[in-house]
């Protein structure tokens, strides 16, 4: 899958969709992945899995360290530390509705359903 | 029914309890069961009510059931109590649906129909059916097989109830053995449709693949089995065909979209530039592309209506004096130096105004060339004005509604910017670059927002900067005025007496100013410390003002004897200068910096010369002034438009290349404003300025008598009058006469002014409303943020999603076993979609608690239902009153609590 080869989150995707959480996928997991990433999948489902993908430490919250990881993967560590910190703070500031300093699934969904590009970017065609 | 209810409920409790016991075997099964329960919550109430009735029926039916089962060949004997329990739900729902359909078919006793109505109201919705399907899938496989038997049984039950018809029914039943009754047909049909729907929508369901496959298989089996019986084999093919066509349609649409994108010229190039240099640099190229489009239309007008007809139908070269190089010039007419001055053969070609003949009609088509020439000349301005203004208006609209994006700028960038479709490493590289760039852009914006500083100092510096720049502009204006004056004096002197310096003084001063002033302005702008985007606008405006001086001198020095040749020469020299600047200033510099860096005493790349940045303001203004030149010159040199197209085309490729390989991104990459309306505004100004001299010459000067399409006329616009007089019916002439009457024109102008005023007022009102709405939205958002802590979610989909988590062992079990401290529980308050394997056994007990707790419907619900607040999984420790009943149910958390303990209020 070239789409996965170039995806900065490929490792996470494999982990999230695999039954054992280690990235070893069975055929069913594989099919699961594509059904989630297909165009037909409902938005909430996609949002849920997106949340899991960005939740690197599996604590059901996207916290600062998750955000930093995401950002560094997205920009290939091109941003300075200050910039990274600032962006993460801004993200929390924007999306964290209950002010606990991290994003819960609820916060994430609240934010992501308003994103204009989410559905068009979070899918893979086969 | 109320008096019976209690006992029935108790039966129900037992059933459920058993169900839980039965599921004790494995955690996975249990998880599913939990999910099922949760899902079933909304229907719980309805089911319970229907359970009541159905229990009765069950008992009554008891004696008949064996026979029913026997009737269905494949039906599995339902000999164990467990099975029955598990099927309970299914049957209830199905019964409802079958009864509903039966009702349509049959007239039944009052009592029963009432009963049915109630059920129908509560139950037989589509959702219920889906539930039943789901549950069926979850249960043992044999359930699927049992469906048929169930059907019969239900039917029987209903019949039994309508006891008054019992005798007849018995008879009917016998005939049923052979052919299905109408009601049953309907029920079956419904079922089949249901299954089909399930098959169609299965991929949208948030279930794990295993479950989906099981369900799919069952549904397919069912459909296959009964479709034949119903004679609906064809339906399946049709269905498959429909699905296929839908897919094809989607694919076609997508391909069409791709095709449309591919048709946008240079989209990829511009995207490349944008991803590395930011939207500000890209905005120049987008502007360039827009100019190219505009000029293509101008070219079409000019060549299609003037140049090509002249070439095809006009007199050929050499036929008349104006189309022939004079004899004394013949010798040098082909010399390069002459040609490069646009003398010689060039001068006597279709490139220029003078070549065109004044014959009223040419060729077989009787093409009125002079008229067409004039109309095209004016039409170019009309079209340009229209397009520029329309684009500005559209851009303004687009800029307006993008205001609320500010809410989640960074979040969206963070979570939705990666396109999962990217499957090409080169594209991926570009995407990384563009994401980085866009982050940097937003960071710059944000830094500007956050900056708070000495506002008085800043204001003082800004005023100072503007004063300095005004001084610069005034100085250069005076300088230009001075040298133009001098040049007029020189022009009257003998040319041989003048030195080279004196001859070219004006050009020299102009170039010098153009070279020195922009960097000077930029340096002064540092004082102001604006956001780079605003700074760019200031810079553009200031250089524009500077160049207006340039324009002024140009008009002043050449204007009396309008010489089309000058326009072309200027355009060509402009192209040369631009390209040379790029080659020397950027490319050579880049080469030197790159390769001499190996043997230099300081770091060239990081140090002094470094690589060049793309000069946005200079390039945009160059483009705008060049376009002004084209507008002015096009009337006198139709070939200029073609030349300009070549220029734009080559500069698109050349500059794209130059940017990508010789320039570095700006130090502070900034986001261009959503619309490049500022460029458009400048363009409009230039268009207006270039419109003035052309219209002036058309309206007032009399054309030269020996060349050009209007030779022999008193005024150029006389060709229009001539046409109206000679070729159009008289009344049109009259209309024109009236239309040009000042008595009409004045009111028309007045009307327009009034309309303008009114529209302006309206737009102001809308703007105000917009601002108010934005404020309100912001307030609403803040409020929501504050209230969020107390808000519970009852979103069913969210609940569905919870059991989706593939891995239950990601969180170290040790940590999970301990009940989290109370404050954390309150704080987290959110779903833990994971069900830990370690907690499986415990979970079962909890479930039992839950199920025991649930059926006591009369107790007041003391705790808020609060699905969000429920602590994850096994965190029942800190929950108040976990032991008995409802408290435990709540604490039992996600799975059981929600499904069983749901809304038990009577």
mmCIF file of N, CA and C in Angstrom, chain A residues 2-3 6-9 13 16-21 28-29 31-32 35 39-40 42 44-45 48-49 52 54 58 60 67 71 73-76 78 83 86-87 90-91 93-94 96-98 106 108-112 114-116 121-125, chain B residues 203-204 206-210 212-213 254 407-425 428-429 432 435-436 439-440 443 446 781 784-785 788-789 793 797-798 801 804-807 810-811 828 830-831 833-834 868:
data_model
loop_
_atom_site.group_PDB
_atom_site.id
_atom_site.type_symbol
_atom_site.label_atom_id
_atom_site.label_comp_id
_atom_site.label_asym_id
_atom_site.label_seq_id
_atom_site.Cartn_x
_atom_site.Cartn_y
_atom_site.Cartn_z
ATOM 1 N N UNK A 2 0.976 1.893 -1.124
ATOM 2 C CA UNK A 2 1.793 3.111 -1.153
ATOM 3 C C UNK A 2 1.235 4.181 -0.222
ATOM 4 N N UNK A 3 -0.086 4.204 -0.058
ATOM 5 C CA UNK A 3 -0.679 5.214 0.808
ATOM 6 C C UNK A 3 -0.148 5.081 2.232
ATOM 7 N N UNK A 6 3.783 6.047 2.758
ATOM 8 C CA UNK A 6 4.158 7.450 2.900
ATOM 9 C C UNK A 6 3.447 8.155 4.039
ATOM 10 N N UNK A 7 2.628 7.429 4.730
ATOM 11 C CA UNK A 7 1.870 8.081 5.789
ATOM 12 C C UNK A 7 2.710 8.218 7.048
ATOM 13 N N UNK A 8 2.781 9.401 7.596
ATOM 14 C CA UNK A 8 3.608 9.577 8.798
ATOM 15 C C UNK A 8 3.075 8.790 9.992
ATOM 16 N N UNK A 9 1.817 8.418 9.938
ATOM 17 C CA UNK A 9 1.225 7.718 11.089
ATOM 18 C C UNK A 9 1.067 6.233 10.830
ATOM 19 N N UNK A 13 -1.365 3.613 12.792
ATOM 20 C CA UNK A 13 -2.543 3.046 12.136
ATOM 21 C C UNK A 13 -2.541 1.537 12.314
ATOM 22 N N UNK A 16 -3.382 0.646 15.902
ATOM 23 C CA UNK A 16 -4.760 0.866 16.301
ATOM 24 C C UNK A 16 -5.688 -0.182 15.709
ATOM 25 N N UNK A 17 -5.406 -0.562 14.506
ATOM 26 C CA UNK A 17 -6.339 -1.472 13.868
ATOM 27 C C UNK A 17 -6.044 -2.934 14.151
ATOM 28 N N UNK A 18 -4.881 -3.201 14.677
ATOM 29 C CA UNK A 18 -4.576 -4.610 14.900
ATOM 30 C C UNK A 18 -5.167 -5.054 16.230
ATOM 31 N N UNK A 19 -5.543 -6.317 16.251
ATOM 32 C CA UNK A 19 -6.205 -6.843 17.442
ATOM 33 C C UNK A 19 -5.248 -6.872 18.620
ATOM 34 N N UNK A 20 -3.973 -7.128 18.345
ATOM 35 C CA UNK A 20 -3.043 -7.265 19.463
ATOM 36 C C UNK A 20 -2.386 -5.949 19.845
ATOM 37 N N UNK A 21 -2.678 -4.909 19.085
ATOM 38 C CA UNK A 21 -2.121 -3.618 19.447
ATOM 39 C C UNK A 21 -0.650 -3.449 19.139
ATOM 40 N N UNK A 28 -8.769 -9.825 8.985
ATOM 41 C CA UNK A 28 -9.939 -9.100 9.461
ATOM 42 C C UNK A 28 -9.583 -7.680 9.869
ATOM 43 N N UNK A 29 -8.465 -7.550 10.542
ATOM 44 C CA UNK A 29 -8.036 -6.216 10.951
ATOM 45 C C UNK A 29 -7.795 -5.334 9.744
ATOM 46 N N UNK A 31 -9.091 -5.643 6.822
ATOM 47 C CA UNK A 31 -10.368 -5.245 6.225
ATOM 48 C C UNK A 31 -11.034 -4.163 7.060
ATOM 49 N N UNK A 32 -10.919 -4.315 8.355
ATOM 50 C CA UNK A 32 -11.472 -3.304 9.250
ATOM 51 C C UNK A 32 -10.893 -1.946 8.928
ATOM 52 N N UNK A 35 -12.256 -0.556 5.852
ATOM 53 C CA UNK A 35 -13.656 -0.150 5.923
ATOM 54 C C UNK A 35 -13.796 1.151 6.693
ATOM 55 N N UNK A 39 -14.634 5.563 1.865
ATOM 56 C CA UNK A 39 -15.451 6.773 1.767
ATOM 57 C C UNK A 39 -16.790 6.600 2.448
ATOM 58 N N UNK A 40 -17.237 5.345 2.530
ATOM 59 C CA UNK A 40 -18.586 5.081 3.031
ATOM 60 C C UNK A 40 -18.689 5.177 4.549
ATOM 61 N N UNK A 42 -19.053 6.133 8.224
ATOM 62 C CA UNK A 42 -19.655 7.338 8.807
ATOM 63 C C UNK A 42 -18.621 8.193 9.519
ATOM 64 N N UNK A 44 -18.528 9.738 12.383
ATOM 65 C CA UNK A 44 -18.180 9.513 13.778
ATOM 66 C C UNK A 44 -17.207 8.358 13.933
ATOM 67 N N UNK A 45 -17.403 7.369 13.087
ATOM 68 C CA UNK A 45 -16.488 6.229 13.132
ATOM 69 C C UNK A 45 -15.082 6.674 12.764
ATOM 70 N N UNK A 48 -13.593 8.659 15.471
ATOM 71 C CA UNK A 48 -13.168 7.829 16.588
ATOM 72 C C UNK A 48 -11.803 7.204 16.317
ATOM 73 N N UNK A 49 -11.659 6.667 15.127
ATOM 74 C CA UNK A 49 -10.377 6.037 14.827
ATOM 75 C C UNK A 49 -9.260 7.055 14.676
ATOM 76 N N UNK A 52 -8.046 7.630 17.994
ATOM 77 C CA UNK A 52 -7.174 6.560 18.465
ATOM 78 C C UNK A 52 -5.786 6.670 17.845
ATOM 79 N N UNK A 54 -4.247 9.329 16.835
ATOM 80 C CA UNK A 54 -3.458 10.432 17.364
ATOM 81 C C UNK A 54 -3.198 10.309 18.863
ATOM 82 N N UNK A 58 -2.218 5.788 24.178
ATOM 83 C CA UNK A 58 -3.384 4.954 24.489
ATOM 84 C C UNK A 58 -4.028 5.265 25.824
ATOM 85 N N UNK A 60 -6.499 7.307 26.128
ATOM 86 C CA UNK A 60 -7.827 7.823 25.808
ATOM 87 C C UNK A 60 -7.928 9.336 25.895
ATOM 88 N N UNK A 67 0.274 15.408 21.077
ATOM 89 C CA UNK A 67 0.253 16.491 20.099
ATOM 90 C C UNK A 67 1.642 16.757 19.552
ATOM 91 N N UNK A 71 2.701 16.465 15.708
ATOM 92 C CA UNK A 71 3.240 17.612 14.995
ATOM 93 C C UNK A 71 4.609 17.302 14.414
ATOM 94 N N UNK A 73 5.757 14.481 13.587
ATOM 95 C CA UNK A 73 5.635 13.567 12.467
ATOM 96 C C UNK A 73 5.151 14.300 11.225
ATOM 97 N N UNK A 74 4.250 15.236 11.440
ATOM 98 C CA UNK A 74 3.679 15.959 10.300
ATOM 99 C C UNK A 74 4.697 16.872 9.645
ATOM 100 N N UNK A 75 5.580 17.423 10.456
ATOM 101 C CA UNK A 75 6.499 18.412 9.893
ATOM 102 C C UNK A 75 7.922 17.882 9.808
ATOM 103 N N UNK A 76 8.088 16.621 10.103
ATOM 104 C CA UNK A 76 9.430 16.016 10.087
ATOM 105 C C UNK A 76 10.415 16.818 10.928
ATOM 106 N N UNK A 78 10.676 19.824 11.623
ATOM 107 C CA UNK A 78 11.212 21.061 11.047
ATOM 108 C C UNK A 78 10.972 22.273 11.938
ATOM 109 N N UNK A 83 8.236 26.673 18.735
ATOM 110 C CA UNK A 83 7.085 26.653 17.835
ATOM 111 C C UNK A 83 6.188 25.469 18.141
ATOM 112 N N UNK A 86 4.254 26.102 21.203
ATOM 113 C CA UNK A 86 3.197 27.076 20.989
ATOM 114 C C UNK A 86 2.013 26.461 20.250
ATOM 115 N N UNK A 87 2.328 25.691 19.226
ATOM 116 C CA UNK A 87 1.244 25.085 18.456
ATOM 117 C C UNK A 87 0.428 24.161 19.339
ATOM 118 N N UNK A 90 -1.786 26.025 21.527
ATOM 119 C CA UNK A 90 -2.910 26.591 20.787
ATOM 120 C C UNK A 90 -3.968 25.528 20.521
ATOM 121 N N UNK A 91 -3.513 24.349 20.165
ATOM 122 C CA UNK A 91 -4.472 23.286 19.867
ATOM 123 C C UNK A 91 -5.311 22.979 21.095
ATOM 124 N N UNK A 93 -5.801 24.879 23.578
ATOM 125 C CA UNK A 93 -6.615 26.051 23.867
ATOM 126 C C UNK A 93 -7.869 26.078 23.001
ATOM 127 N N UNK A 94 -7.710 25.693 21.748
ATOM 128 C CA UNK A 94 -8.844 25.756 20.830
ATOM 129 C C UNK A 94 -9.861 24.655 21.084
ATOM 130 N N UNK A 96 -9.923 22.110 23.600
ATOM 131 C CA UNK A 96 -10.223 21.535 24.905
ATOM 132 C C UNK A 96 -11.387 22.278 25.534
ATOM 133 N N UNK A 97 -12.529 21.585 25.547
ATOM 134 C CA UNK A 97 -13.721 22.298 26.004
ATOM 135 C C UNK A 97 -13.917 22.199 27.509
ATOM 136 N N UNK A 98 -13.364 21.161 28.120
ATOM 137 C CA UNK A 98 -13.593 21.048 29.562
ATOM 138 C C UNK A 98 -12.388 21.519 30.378
ATOM 139 N N UNK A 106 -14.524 13.364 23.202
ATOM 140 C CA UNK A 106 -15.624 14.302 22.974
ATOM 141 C C UNK A 106 -15.108 15.611 22.378
ATOM 142 N N UNK A 108 -12.421 16.044 20.837
ATOM 143 C CA UNK A 108 -11.865 15.780 19.518
ATOM 144 C C UNK A 108 -12.980 15.736 18.477
ATOM 145 N N UNK A 109 -14.049 15.038 18.828
ATOM 146 C CA UNK A 109 -15.141 14.944 17.866
ATOM 147 C C UNK A 109 -15.772 16.305 17.630
ATOM 148 N N UNK A 110 -15.938 17.021 18.703
ATOM 149 C CA UNK A 110 -16.515 18.354 18.586
ATOM 150 C C UNK A 110 -15.719 19.182 17.585
ATOM 151 N N UNK A 111 -14.409 19.041 17.666
ATOM 152 C CA UNK A 111 -13.550 19.838 16.806
ATOM 153 C C UNK A 111 -13.537 19.275 15.388
ATOM 154 N N UNK A 112 -13.468 17.960 15.296
ATOM 155 C CA UNK A 112 -13.187 17.374 13.986
ATOM 156 C C UNK A 112 -14.410 17.415 13.069
ATOM 157 N N UNK A 114 -16.303 19.714 12.642
ATOM 158 C CA UNK A 114 -16.404 21.019 12.011
ATOM 159 C C UNK A 114 -15.317 21.243 10.965
ATOM 160 N N UNK A 115 -14.361 20.357 10.953
ATOM 161 C CA UNK A 115 -13.258 20.548 10.010
ATOM 162 C C UNK A 115 -13.750 20.281 8.593
ATOM 163 N N UNK A 116 -13.459 21.184 7.699
ATOM 164 C CA UNK A 116 -13.967 21.004 6.347
ATOM 165 C C UNK A 116 -13.271 19.881 5.588
ATOM 166 N N UNK A 121 -9.842 13.998 3.640
ATOM 167 C CA UNK A 121 -8.452 13.574 3.786
ATOM 168 C C UNK A 121 -8.315 12.265 4.541
ATOM 169 N N UNK A 122 -9.248 11.970 5.391
ATOM 170 C CA UNK A 122 -9.093 10.765 6.194
ATOM 171 C C UNK A 122 -9.734 9.582 5.484
ATOM 172 N N UNK A 123 -9.291 9.325 4.301
ATOM 173 C CA UNK A 123 -9.745 8.079 3.685
ATOM 174 C C UNK A 123 -8.760 7.614 2.627
ATOM 175 N N UNK A 124 -8.862 6.343 2.340
ATOM 176 C CA UNK A 124 -7.966 5.728 1.366
ATOM 177 C C UNK A 124 -8.819 5.008 0.347
ATOM 178 N N UNK A 125 -8.461 5.165 -0.884
ATOM 179 C CA UNK A 125 -9.200 4.431 -1.922
ATOM 180 C C UNK A 125 -8.406 3.216 -2.324
ATOM 181 N N UNK B 203 -21.432 -2.097 5.625
ATOM 182 C CA UNK B 203 -20.090 -1.514 5.689
ATOM 183 C C UNK B 203 -20.058 -0.193 6.444
ATOM 184 N N UNK B 204 -21.215 0.378 6.644
ATOM 185 C CA UNK B 204 -21.234 1.637 7.384
ATOM 186 C C UNK B 204 -21.343 1.430 8.881
ATOM 187 N N UNK B 206 -20.444 0.474 12.583
ATOM 188 C CA UNK B 206 -19.192 0.477 13.351
ATOM 189 C C UNK B 206 -18.955 -0.834 14.083
ATOM 190 N N UNK B 207 -18.876 -1.910 13.368
ATOM 191 C CA UNK B 207 -18.608 -3.180 14.026
ATOM 192 C C UNK B 207 -17.278 -3.728 13.587
ATOM 193 N N UNK B 208 -16.783 -4.655 14.368
ATOM 194 C CA UNK B 208 -15.545 -5.312 13.957
ATOM 195 C C UNK B 208 -15.856 -6.271 12.828
ATOM 196 N N UNK B 209 -14.779 -6.550 12.102
ATOM 197 C CA UNK B 209 -14.973 -7.302 10.880
ATOM 198 C C UNK B 209 -15.592 -8.669 11.120
ATOM 199 N N UNK B 210 -15.168 -9.314 12.185
ATOM 200 C CA UNK B 210 -15.638 -10.674 12.423
ATOM 201 C C UNK B 210 -17.156 -10.687 12.519
ATOM 202 N N UNK B 212 -19.161 -8.485 11.481
ATOM 203 C CA UNK B 212 -19.787 -8.125 10.225
ATOM 204 C C UNK B 212 -19.906 -9.323 9.317
ATOM 205 N N UNK B 213 -18.828 -10.084 9.245
ATOM 206 C CA UNK B 213 -18.843 -11.236 8.350
ATOM 207 C C UNK B 213 -19.935 -12.199 8.761
ATOM 208 N N UNK B 254 -15.745 11.113 -9.485
ATOM 209 C CA UNK B 254 -14.421 11.379 -8.952
ATOM 210 C C UNK B 254 -13.430 11.650 -10.086
ATOM 211 N N UNK B 407 -11.604 29.498 14.749
ATOM 212 C CA UNK B 407 -11.828 28.736 15.963
ATOM 213 C C UNK B 407 -10.855 27.583 16.150
ATOM 214 N N UNK B 408 -10.624 26.885 15.086
ATOM 215 C CA UNK B 408 -9.844 25.650 15.227
ATOM 216 C C UNK B 408 -8.649 25.616 14.271
ATOM 217 N N UNK B 409 -8.077 26.761 13.996
ATOM 218 C CA UNK B 409 -7.024 26.792 12.987
ATOM 219 C C UNK B 409 -5.977 25.725 13.221
ATOM 220 N N UNK B 410 -5.425 25.758 14.413
ATOM 221 C CA UNK B 410 -4.302 24.862 14.666
ATOM 222 C C UNK B 410 -4.762 23.410 14.776
ATOM 223 N N UNK B 411 -5.903 23.225 15.407
ATOM 224 C CA UNK B 411 -6.372 21.852 15.570
ATOM 225 C C UNK B 411 -6.598 21.203 14.215
ATOM 226 N N UNK B 412 -7.240 21.942 13.336
ATOM 227 C CA UNK B 412 -7.504 21.356 12.029
ATOM 228 C C UNK B 412 -6.219 21.106 11.286
ATOM 229 N N UNK B 413 -5.310 22.023 11.403
ATOM 230 C CA UNK B 413 -4.034 21.813 10.737
ATOM 231 C C UNK B 413 -3.386 20.557 11.277
ATOM 232 N N UNK B 414 -3.493 20.413 12.568
ATOM 233 C CA UNK B 414 -2.837 19.281 13.210
ATOM 234 C C UNK B 414 -3.480 17.957 12.807
ATOM 235 N N UNK B 415 -4.788 17.918 12.802
ATOM 236 C CA UNK B 415 -5.434 16.613 12.673
ATOM 237 C C UNK B 415 -6.008 16.318 11.297
ATOM 238 N N UNK B 416 -6.149 17.312 10.489
ATOM 239 C CA UNK B 416 -6.735 16.980 9.189
ATOM 240 C C UNK B 416 -5.851 17.366 8.012
ATOM 241 N N UNK B 417 -4.657 17.834 8.288
ATOM 242 C CA UNK B 417 -3.894 18.305 7.133
ATOM 243 C C UNK B 417 -3.255 17.166 6.354
ATOM 244 N N UNK B 418 -2.949 16.069 7.040
ATOM 245 C CA UNK B 418 -2.356 14.989 6.247
ATOM 246 C C UNK B 418 -3.427 14.323 5.414
ATOM 247 N N UNK B 419 -3.138 14.191 4.140
ATOM 248 C CA UNK B 419 -4.079 13.556 3.246
ATOM 249 C C UNK B 419 -3.729 12.075 3.132
ATOM 250 N N UNK B 420 -4.614 11.235 3.649
ATOM 251 C CA UNK B 420 -4.301 9.808 3.687
ATOM 252 C C UNK B 420 -4.278 9.187 2.300
ATOM 253 N N UNK B 421 -4.694 9.960 1.333
ATOM 254 C CA UNK B 421 -4.682 9.418 -0.025
ATOM 255 C C UNK B 421 -3.303 9.482 -0.653
ATOM 256 N N UNK B 422 -2.416 10.228 -0.064
ATOM 257 C CA UNK B 422 -1.117 10.412 -0.688
ATOM 258 C C UNK B 422 -0.376 9.091 -0.739
ATOM 259 N N UNK B 423 -0.019 8.714 -1.946
ATOM 260 C CA UNK B 423 0.645 7.426 -2.092
ATOM 261 C C UNK B 423 1.855 7.535 -2.986
ATOM 262 N N UNK B 424 2.502 8.650 -2.932
ATOM 263 C CA UNK B 424 3.628 8.880 -3.809
ATOM 264 C C UNK B 424 4.632 9.681 -3.004
ATOM 265 N N UNK B 425 5.865 9.193 -2.964
ATOM 266 C CA UNK B 425 6.782 9.784 -1.996
ATOM 267 C C UNK B 425 7.082 11.244 -2.326
ATOM 268 N N UNK B 428 4.318 13.164 -1.102
ATOM 269 C CA UNK B 428 4.390 13.178 0.356
ATOM 270 C C UNK B 428 5.395 14.223 0.818
ATOM 271 N N UNK B 429 6.531 14.296 0.132
ATOM 272 C CA UNK B 429 7.525 15.308 0.504
ATOM 273 C C UNK B 429 6.939 16.704 0.396
ATOM 274 N N UNK B 432 4.620 17.297 3.253
ATOM 275 C CA UNK B 432 5.325 17.643 4.490
ATOM 276 C C UNK B 432 5.727 19.108 4.464
ATOM 277 N N UNK B 435 2.733 21.363 4.850
ATOM 278 C CA UNK B 435 2.204 21.389 6.216
ATOM 279 C C UNK B 435 3.104 22.243 7.104
ATOM 280 N N UNK B 436 4.409 22.016 6.953
ATOM 281 C CA UNK B 436 5.335 22.810 7.743
ATOM 282 C C UNK B 436 5.151 24.293 7.447
ATOM 283 N N UNK B 439 2.017 25.649 8.929
ATOM 284 C CA UNK B 439 2.164 25.842 10.373
ATOM 285 C C UNK B 439 2.953 27.105 10.658
ATOM 286 N N UNK B 440 4.008 27.280 9.884
ATOM 287 C CA UNK B 440 4.826 28.467 10.120
ATOM 288 C C UNK B 440 4.021 29.727 9.871
ATOM 289 N N UNK B 443 1.842 30.269 12.713
ATOM 290 C CA UNK B 443 2.605 30.675 13.889
ATOM 291 C C UNK B 443 2.934 32.154 13.822
ATOM 292 N N UNK B 446 -0.046 34.045 14.726
ATOM 293 C CA UNK B 446 -0.343 33.937 16.138
ATOM 294 C C UNK B 446 0.606 34.791 16.965
ATOM 295 N N UNK B 781 -19.636 30.138 21.862
ATOM 296 C CA UNK B 781 -18.588 29.136 21.986
ATOM 297 C C UNK B 781 -17.969 29.169 23.378
ATOM 298 N N UNK B 784 -20.363 27.667 25.784
ATOM 299 C CA UNK B 784 -20.401 26.204 25.665
ATOM 300 C C UNK B 784 -19.201 25.598 26.364
ATOM 301 N N UNK B 785 -18.085 26.246 26.189
ATOM 302 C CA UNK B 785 -16.871 25.753 26.789
ATOM 303 C C UNK B 785 -17.013 25.701 28.309
ATOM 304 N N UNK B 788 -19.571 23.003 29.455
ATOM 305 C CA UNK B 788 -19.278 21.663 28.982
ATOM 306 C C UNK B 788 -19.114 20.664 30.118
ATOM 307 N N UNK B 789 -18.603 21.132 31.194
ATOM 308 C CA UNK B 789 -18.310 20.210 32.287
ATOM 309 C C UNK B 789 -19.554 19.510 32.795
ATOM 310 N N UNK B 793 -23.468 13.407 27.495
ATOM 311 C CA UNK B 793 -23.737 13.026 26.133
ATOM 312 C C UNK B 793 -24.641 11.804 26.121
ATOM 313 N N UNK B 797 -24.370 6.966 18.917
ATOM 314 C CA UNK B 797 -23.247 6.515 18.108
ATOM 315 C C UNK B 797 -21.981 6.435 18.943
ATOM 316 N N UNK B 798 -21.841 7.415 19.814
ATOM 317 C CA UNK B 798 -20.658 7.411 20.659
ATOM 318 C C UNK B 798 -20.617 6.150 21.498
ATOM 319 N N UNK B 801 -19.551 3.259 19.574
ATOM 320 C CA UNK B 801 -18.143 3.260 19.220
ATOM 321 C C UNK B 801 -17.279 2.702 20.335
ATOM 322 N N UNK B 804 -15.529 -0.638 20.244
ATOM 323 C CA UNK B 804 -14.817 -0.895 19.013
ATOM 324 C C UNK B 804 -13.351 -1.134 19.227
ATOM 325 N N UNK B 805 -12.891 -0.739 20.347
ATOM 326 C CA UNK B 805 -11.464 -0.745 20.499
ATOM 327 C C UNK B 805 -10.906 -2.114 20.327
ATOM 328 N N UNK B 806 -9.958 -2.223 19.448
ATOM 329 C CA UNK B 806 -9.471 -3.549 19.119
ATOM 330 C C UNK B 806 -8.739 -4.190 20.279
ATOM 331 N N UNK B 807 -7.970 -3.413 20.925
ATOM 332 C CA UNK B 807 -7.054 -4.039 21.853
ATOM 333 C C UNK B 807 -7.434 -3.719 23.276
ATOM 334 N N UNK B 810 -3.827 -2.816 25.971
ATOM 335 C CA UNK B 810 -2.826 -1.779 25.773
ATOM 336 C C UNK B 810 -2.460 -1.103 27.082
ATOM 337 N N UNK B 811 -3.456 -0.963 27.901
ATOM 338 C CA UNK B 811 -3.170 -0.361 29.195
ATOM 339 C C UNK B 811 -2.709 -1.466 30.128
ATOM 340 N N UNK B 828 -12.049 12.582 34.886
ATOM 341 C CA UNK B 828 -12.016 11.907 33.588
ATOM 342 C C UNK B 828 -13.412 11.817 33.031
ATOM 343 N N UNK B 830 -15.003 10.184 31.426
ATOM 344 C CA UNK B 830 -15.332 9.907 30.047
ATOM 345 C C UNK B 830 -15.342 8.410 29.813
ATOM 346 N N UNK B 831 -15.681 8.082 28.671
ATOM 347 C CA UNK B 831 -15.767 6.691 28.314
ATOM 348 C C UNK B 831 -14.394 6.069 28.270
ATOM 349 N N UNK B 833 -13.283 3.123 26.340
ATOM 350 C CA UNK B 833 -13.846 2.164 25.418
ATOM 351 C C UNK B 833 -13.226 0.785 25.580
ATOM 352 N N UNK B 834 -12.244 0.698 26.397
ATOM 353 C CA UNK B 834 -11.574 -0.585 26.490
ATOM 354 C C UNK B 834 -12.183 -1.448 27.583
ATOM 355 N N UNK B 868 -21.567 9.969 30.572
ATOM 356 C CA UNK B 868 -20.186 10.408 30.461
ATOM 357 C C UNK B 868 -19.471 10.280 31.792
#
